Amino acid sequence: MKILAVSDQIIERLFTPAVREAYPDVRLLVSCGDLPYEYLEFLVSLYNVPLMYVPGNHDPAYDLHDLRSQAQGCDNLDGRVGLVRGLRVAGLGGSVLYQPGSPNQYTQQEFYLRVFHLLPRLTWMRLLGRPLDLFVAHSPPQGIHDDDDPPHHGLAALNLLIRLARPRYFLHGHTMFYRQNLQNHISEYYGAKVINIYPFRVLKIEETEK
C-alpha cells in the first residue's frame, strides 16, 4: 500500500491538484500533526481515501462540538486503535510540555498515562499474533530523532510503547530533518522502523489483513 504522510510544514507542490499526478496510487493519507486542517481536508478530498491524523503541539484542543477543532472528512487517531485498509493502526498526538496551559502538551509522566491507556489492547493484539502495523505520533521517542531544546525532547513513554507493542512502523513529525541529530530520517528500534515524516514522505507498506 502506498501512503502519503505529511507533518508540520505545508509543501506547496502538495497543495495543488497536480499532487495526484506527482504521487499517484496513494491509498492512505497520514498526518503527524501541526498542519492547518484545510491542508488535510484538501488532500482527503482530492485523493478520496482515508486520512488519519494526530494533533501536534500547535493544533487546537479537540472539542466534539467545535468543528474548528477537527479536520473534516478525516479520522482523528489520537488515543485510538483501529483497522484501516488492512493495516492495524494506533496513534497519540502532542509533545512534551514546555508552555503550561497549552493544549496537546504533556509532562513525561502524563504521557506515560496516555501510553498505559493503549498498552493493554496493543500488547494483547501482539500476543494474539496480530501486532500493530502502524503507530502515528507527533513527537519522536526519547533519544531517537529528538533534539536538545526542551520543546523538541522525545517522549520516553513512546520508547516503552515500541518495546511492548512492537509496531512495524512508527511515524512522527515535530523535529526537522536538517538538524544535526537527524543524519538519517529512518531508525530501527526493537524491530520498528521509526520514520521522521517532516515535512512529507511517500511510503510503501505491506498490508497484513484484508
PDB file of N, CA and C in Angstrom, residues 83-145:
ATOM      1  N   LEU A  83      -8.491  -0.460  12.483  1.00  0.00           N
ATOM      2  CA  LEU A  83      -8.076  -1.183  11.281  1.00  0.00           C
ATOM      3  C   LEU A  83      -8.451  -0.333  10.076  1.00  0.00           C
ATOM      4  N   VAL A  84      -7.467   0.048   9.275  1.00  0.00           N
ATOM      5  CA  VAL A  84      -7.693   0.903   8.115  1.00  0.00           C
ATOM      6  C   VAL A  84      -6.974   0.311   6.913  1.00  0.00           C
ATOM      7  N   ARG A  85      -7.735   0.005   5.878  1.00  0.00           N
ATOM      8  CA  ARG A  85      -7.155  -0.511   4.638  1.00  0.00           C
ATOM      9  C   ARG A  85      -6.225  -1.706   4.885  1.00  0.00           C
ATOM     10  N   GLY A  86      -6.629  -2.587   5.793  1.00  0.00           N
ATOM     11  CA  GLY A  86      -5.840  -3.779   6.056  1.00  0.00           C
ATOM     12  C   GLY A  86      -4.675  -3.579   6.995  1.00  0.00           C
ATOM     13  N   LEU A  87      -4.529  -2.377   7.539  1.00  0.00           N
ATOM     14  CA  LEU A  87      -3.447  -2.088   8.481  1.00  0.00           C
ATOM     15  C   LEU A  87      -4.016  -1.879   9.883  1.00  0.00           C
ATOM     16  N   ARG A  88      -3.370  -2.492  10.873  1.00  0.00           N
ATOM     17  CA  ARG A  88      -3.721  -2.249  12.273  1.00  0.00           C
ATOM     18  C   ARG A  88      -2.972  -0.998  12.721  1.00  0.00           C
ATOM     19  N   VAL A  89      -3.717   0.017  13.150  1.00  0.00           N
ATOM     20  CA  VAL A  89      -3.143   1.336  13.391  1.00  0.00           C
ATOM     21  C   VAL A  89      -3.519   1.847  14.779  1.00  0.00           C
ATOM     22  N   ALA A  90      -2.694   2.746  15.301  1.00  0.00           N
ATOM     23  CA  ALA A  90      -2.978   3.444  16.549  1.00  0.00           C
ATOM     24  C   ALA A  90      -2.202   4.751  16.534  1.00  0.00           C
ATOM     25  N   GLY A  91      -2.543   5.658  17.444  1.00  0.00           N
ATOM     26  CA  GLY A  91      -1.840   6.932  17.441  1.00  0.00           C
ATOM     27  C   GLY A  91      -1.961   7.703  18.741  1.00  0.00           C
ATOM     28  N   LEU A  92      -1.007   8.593  18.959  1.00  0.00           N
ATOM     29  CA  LEU A  92      -1.020   9.532  20.079  1.00  0.00           C
ATOM     30  C   LEU A  92      -0.386  10.842  19.619  1.00  0.00           C
ATOM     31  N   GLY A  93      -1.113  11.923  19.785  1.00  0.00           N
ATOM     32  CA  GLY A  93      -0.592  13.225  19.401  1.00  0.00           C
ATOM     33  C   GLY A  93       0.051  13.949  20.567  1.00  0.00           C
ATOM     34  N   GLY A  94       0.516  15.154  20.292  1.00  0.00           N
ATOM     35  CA  GLY A  94       1.061  16.007  21.329  1.00  0.00           C
ATOM     36  C   GLY A  94       2.565  15.907  21.491  1.00  0.00           C
ATOM     37  N   SER A  95       3.084  16.815  22.317  1.00  0.00           N
ATOM     38  CA  SER A  95       4.528  16.891  22.563  1.00  0.00           C
ATOM     39  C   SER A  95       4.785  17.005  24.057  1.00  0.00           C
ATOM     40  N   VAL A  96       6.056  17.068  24.412  1.00  0.00           N
ATOM     41  CA  VAL A  96       6.426  17.296  25.803  1.00  0.00           C
ATOM     42  C   VAL A  96       6.003  18.714  26.204  1.00  0.00           C
ATOM     43  N   LEU A  97       5.638  18.884  27.473  1.00  0.00           N
ATOM     44  CA  LEU A  97       5.170  20.178  27.965  1.00  0.00           C
ATOM     45  C   LEU A  97       6.316  21.191  28.017  1.00  0.00           C
ATOM     46  N   TYR A  98       6.090  22.359  27.394  1.00  0.00           N
ATOM     47  CA  TYR A  98       7.056  23.457  27.506  1.00  0.00           C
ATOM     48  C   TYR A  98       6.367  24.796  27.699  1.00  0.00           C
ATOM     49  N   GLN A  99       5.039  24.844  27.502  1.00  0.00           N
ATOM     50  CA  GLN A  99       4.256  26.042  27.779  1.00  0.00           C
ATOM     51  C   GLN A  99       3.044  25.618  28.596  1.00  0.00           C
ATOM     52  N   PRO A 100       3.113  25.684  29.921  1.00  0.00           N
ATOM     53  CA  PRO A 100       1.996  25.232  30.756  1.00  0.00           C
ATOM     54  C   PRO A 100       0.678  25.880  30.351  1.00  0.00           C
ATOM     55  N   GLY A 101      -0.361  25.060  30.296  1.00  0.00           N
ATOM     56  CA  GLY A 101      -1.678  25.539  29.917  1.00  0.00           C
ATOM     57  C   GLY A 101      -1.986  25.417  28.444  1.00  0.00           C
ATOM     58  N   SER A 102      -0.996  25.066  27.633  1.00  0.00           N
ATOM     59  CA  SER A 102      -1.218  24.918  26.193  1.00  0.00           C
ATOM     60  C   SER A 102      -1.801  23.545  25.884  1.00  0.00           C
ATOM     61  N   PRO A 103      -2.663  23.447  24.867  1.00  0.00           N
ATOM     62  CA  PRO A 103      -3.234  22.142  24.518  1.00  0.00           C
ATOM     63  C   PRO A 103      -2.199  21.227  23.875  1.00  0.00           C
ATOM     64  N   ASN A 104      -2.446  19.943  24.008  1.00  0.00           N
ATOM     65  CA  ASN A 104      -1.631  18.910  23.350  1.00  0.00           C
ATOM     66  C   ASN A 104      -0.169  18.934  23.785  1.00  0.00           C
ATOM     67  N   GLN A 105       0.071  19.362  25.026  1.00  0.00           N
ATOM     68  CA  GLN A 105       1.410  19.293  25.612  1.00  0.00           C
ATOM     69  C   GLN A 105       1.310  18.560  26.946  1.00  0.00           C
ATOM     70  N   TYR A 106       2.272  17.661  27.198  1.00  0.00           N
ATOM     71  CA  TYR A 106       2.184  16.779  28.357  1.00  0.00           C
ATOM     72  C   TYR A 106       3.550  16.657  29.028  1.00  0.00           C
ATOM     73  N   THR A 107       3.539  16.498  30.350  1.00  0.00           N
ATOM     74  CA  THR A 107       4.773  16.119  31.023  1.00  0.00           C
ATOM     75  C   THR A 107       5.108  14.680  30.630  1.00  0.00           C
ATOM     76  N   GLN A 108       6.341  14.290  30.885  1.00  0.00           N
ATOM     77  CA  GLN A 108       6.720  12.901  30.594  1.00  0.00           C
ATOM     78  C   GLN A 108       5.804  11.936  31.356  1.00  0.00           C
ATOM     79  N   GLN A 109       5.471  12.261  32.603  1.00  0.00           N
ATOM     80  CA  GLN A 109       4.611  11.392  33.402  1.00  0.00           C
ATOM     81  C   GLN A 109       3.199  11.318  32.823  1.00  0.00           C
ATOM     82  N   GLU A 110       2.665  12.447  32.398  1.00  0.00           N
ATOM     83  CA  GLU A 110       1.326  12.457  31.805  1.00  0.00           C
ATOM     84  C   GLU A 110       1.283  11.621  30.536  1.00  0.00           C
ATOM     85  N   PHE A 111       2.363  11.662  29.766  1.00  0.00           N
ATOM     86  CA  PHE A 111       2.342  10.889  28.526  1.00  0.00           C
ATOM     87  C   PHE A 111       2.453   9.398  28.808  1.00  0.00           C
ATOM     88  N   TYR A 112       3.118   9.010  29.899  1.00  0.00           N
ATOM     89  CA  TYR A 112       3.101   7.597  30.290  1.00  0.00           C
ATOM     90  C   TYR A 112       1.672   7.131  30.535  1.00  0.00           C
ATOM     91  N   LEU A 113       0.851   7.962  31.170  1.00  0.00           N
ATOM     92  CA  LEU A 113      -0.542   7.593  31.415  1.00  0.00           C
ATOM     93  C   LEU A 113      -1.297   7.407  30.103  1.00  0.00           C
ATOM     94  N   ARG A 114      -1.003   8.237  29.119  1.00  0.00           N
ATOM     95  CA  ARG A 114      -1.653   8.097  27.816  1.00  0.00           C
ATOM     96  C   ARG A 114      -1.249   6.776  27.152  1.00  0.00           C
ATOM     97  N   VAL A 115       0.024   6.443  27.260  1.00  0.00           N
ATOM     98  CA  VAL A 115       0.503   5.182  26.692  1.00  0.00           C
ATOM     99  C   VAL A 115      -0.091   3.992  27.438  1.00  0.00           C
ATOM    100  N   PHE A 116      -0.161   4.072  28.774  1.00  0.00           N
ATOM    101  CA  PHE A 116      -0.717   2.967  29.560  1.00  0.00           C
ATOM    102  C   PHE A 116      -2.172   2.693  29.189  1.00  0.00           C
ATOM    103  N   HIS A 117      -2.878   3.716  28.741  1.00  0.00           N
ATOM    104  CA  HIS A 117      -4.268   3.531  28.319  1.00  0.00           C
ATOM    105  C   HIS A 117      -4.363   2.650  27.073  1.00  0.00           C
ATOM    106  N   LEU A 118      -3.373   2.730  26.199  1.00  0.00           N
ATOM    107  CA  LEU A 118      -3.382   1.954  24.957  1.00  0.00           C
ATOM    108  C   LEU A 118      -2.717   0.589  25.088  1.00  0.00           C
ATOM    109  N   LEU A 119      -1.745   0.471  25.987  1.00  0.00           N
ATOM    110  CA  LEU A 119      -0.899  -0.724  26.012  1.00  0.00           C
ATOM    111  C   LEU A 119      -1.639  -2.042  26.218  1.00  0.00           C
ATOM    112  N   PRO A 120      -2.652  -2.123  27.095  1.00  0.00           N
ATOM    113  CA  PRO A 120      -3.313  -3.428  27.249  1.00  0.00           C
ATOM    114  C   PRO A 120      -3.840  -3.987  25.930  1.00  0.00           C
ATOM    115  N   ARG A 121      -4.488  -3.145  25.154  1.00  0.00           N
ATOM    116  CA  ARG A 121      -5.025  -3.633  23.875  1.00  0.00           C
ATOM    117  C   ARG A 121      -3.906  -3.948  22.887  1.00  0.00           C
ATOM    118  N   LEU A 122      -2.880  -3.104  22.844  1.00  0.00           N
ATOM    119  CA  LEU A 122      -1.799  -3.319  21.883  1.00  0.00           C
ATOM    120  C   LEU A 122      -0.987  -4.566  22.211  1.00  0.00           C
ATOM    121  N   THR A 123      -0.712  -4.793  23.489  1.00  0.00           N
ATOM    122  CA  THR A 123       0.048  -5.992  23.857  1.00  0.00           C
ATOM    123  C   THR A 123      -0.786  -7.247  23.663  1.00  0.00           C
ATOM    124  N   TRP A 124      -2.099  -7.156  23.906  1.00  0.00           N
ATOM    125  CA  TRP A 124      -2.979  -8.305  23.661  1.00  0.00           C
ATOM    126  C   TRP A 124      -3.002  -8.644  22.176  1.00  0.00           C
ATOM    127  N   MET A 125      -3.067  -7.641  21.330  1.00  0.00           N
ATOM    128  CA  MET A 125      -3.015  -7.868  19.887  1.00  0.00           C
ATOM    129  C   MET A 125      -1.727  -8.583  19.507  1.00  0.00           C
ATOM    130  N   ARG A 126      -0.633  -8.164  20.115  1.00  0.00           N
ATOM    131  CA  ARG A 126       0.655  -8.797  19.812  1.00  0.00           C
ATOM    132  C   ARG A 126       0.660 -10.257  20.261  1.00  0.00           C
ATOM    133  N   LEU A 127       0.127 -10.535  21.451  1.00  0.00           N
ATOM    134  CA  LEU A 127       0.087 -11.904  21.959  1.00  0.00           C
ATOM    135  C   LEU A 127      -0.780 -12.805  21.088  1.00  0.00           C
ATOM    136  N   LEU A 128      -1.788 -12.231  20.457  1.00  0.00           N
ATOM    137  CA  LEU A 128      -2.668 -12.988  19.566  1.00  0.00           C
ATOM    138  C   LEU A 128      -2.074 -13.163  18.171  1.00  0.00           C
ATOM    139  N   GLY A 129      -0.869 -12.647  17.966  1.00  0.00           N
ATOM    140  CA  GLY A 129      -0.238 -12.763  16.657  1.00  0.00           C
ATOM    141  C   GLY A 129      -0.707 -11.736  15.657  1.00  0.00           C
ATOM    142  N   ARG A 130      -1.330 -10.653  16.152  1.00  0.00           N
ATOM    143  CA  ARG A 130      -1.796  -9.578  15.271  1.00  0.00           C
ATOM    144  C   ARG A 130      -1.223  -8.246  15.755  1.00  0.00           C
ATOM    145  N   PRO A 131       0.095  -8.107  15.720  1.00  0.00           N
ATOM    146  CA  PRO A 131       0.717  -6.887  16.250  1.00  0.00           C
ATOM    147  C   PRO A 131       0.393  -5.664  15.398  1.00  0.00           C
ATOM    148  N   LEU A 132       0.652  -4.529  15.978  1.00  0.00           N
ATOM    149  CA  LEU A 132       0.374  -3.257  15.329  1.00  0.00           C
ATOM    150  C   LEU A 132       1.238  -3.088  14.082  1.00  0.00           C
ATOM    151  N   ASP A 133       0.622  -2.616  13.015  1.00  0.00           N
ATOM    152  CA  ASP A 133       1.369  -2.319  11.793  1.00  0.00           C
ATOM    153  C   ASP A 133       1.945  -0.910  11.802  1.00  0.00           C
ATOM    154  N   LEU A 134       1.130   0.038  12.252  1.00  0.00           N
ATOM    155  CA  LEU A 134       1.490   1.443  12.075  1.00  0.00           C
ATOM    156  C   LEU A 134       1.086   2.244  13.304  1.00  0.00           C
ATOM    157  N   PHE A 135       2.058   2.901  13.921  1.00  0.00           N
ATOM    158  CA  PHE A 135       1.755   3.823  15.015  1.00  0.00           C
ATOM    159  C   PHE A 135       2.087   5.232  14.551  1.00  0.00           C
ATOM    160  N   VAL A 136       1.148   6.153  14.771  1.00  0.00           N
ATOM    161  CA  VAL A 136       1.298   7.542  14.330  1.00  0.00           C
ATOM    162  C   VAL A 136       1.414   8.439  15.560  1.00  0.00           C
ATOM    163  N   ALA A 137       2.476   9.212  15.629  1.00  0.00           N
ATOM    164  CA  ALA A 137       2.691  10.144  16.738  1.00  0.00           C
ATOM    165  C   ALA A 137       3.102  11.497  16.178  1.00  0.00           C
ATOM    166  N   HIS A 138       2.990  12.520  17.018  1.00  0.00           N
ATOM    167  CA  HIS A 138       3.557  13.807  16.617  1.00  0.00           C
ATOM    168  C   HIS A 138       5.029  13.871  17.014  1.00  0.00           C
ATOM    169  N   SER A 139       5.317  13.501  18.245  1.00  0.00           N
ATOM    170  CA  SER A 139       6.681  13.582  18.764  1.00  0.00           C
ATOM    171  C   SER A 139       7.445  12.283  18.563  1.00  0.00           C
ATOM    172  N   PRO A 140       8.763  12.366  18.505  1.00  0.00           N
ATOM    173  CA  PRO A 140       9.579  11.156  18.416  1.00  0.00           C
ATOM    174  C   PRO A 140       9.763  10.521  19.787  1.00  0.00           C
ATOM    175  N   PRO A 141      10.213   9.273  19.821  1.00  0.00           N
ATOM    176  CA  PRO A 141      10.611   8.678  21.094  1.00  0.00           C
ATOM    177  C   PRO A 141      11.853   9.388  21.636  1.00  0.00           C
ATOM    178  N   GLN A 142      12.111   9.191  22.911  1.00  0.00           N
ATOM    179  CA  GLN A 142      13.274   9.816  23.528  1.00  0.00           C
ATOM    180  C   GLN A 142      14.566   9.212  22.972  1.00  0.00           C
ATOM    181  N   GLY A 143      15.476  10.086  22.538  1.00  0.00           N
ATOM    182  CA  GLY A 143      16.761   9.628  22.039  1.00  0.00           C
ATOM    183  C   GLY A 143      16.764   9.180  20.595  1.00  0.00           C
ATOM    184  N   ILE A 144      15.622   9.289  19.912  1.00  0.00           N
ATOM    185  CA  ILE A 144      15.527   8.897  18.501  1.00  0.00           C
ATOM    186  C   ILE A 144      14.939  10.072  17.728  1.00  0.00           C
ATOM    187  N   HIS A 145      15.735  10.733  16.941  1.00  0.00           N
ATOM    188  CA  HIS A 145      15.296  11.863  16.115  1.00  0.00           C
ATOM    189  C   HIS A 145      14.847  13.063  16.944  1.00  0.00           C
TER     190      HIS A 145
END
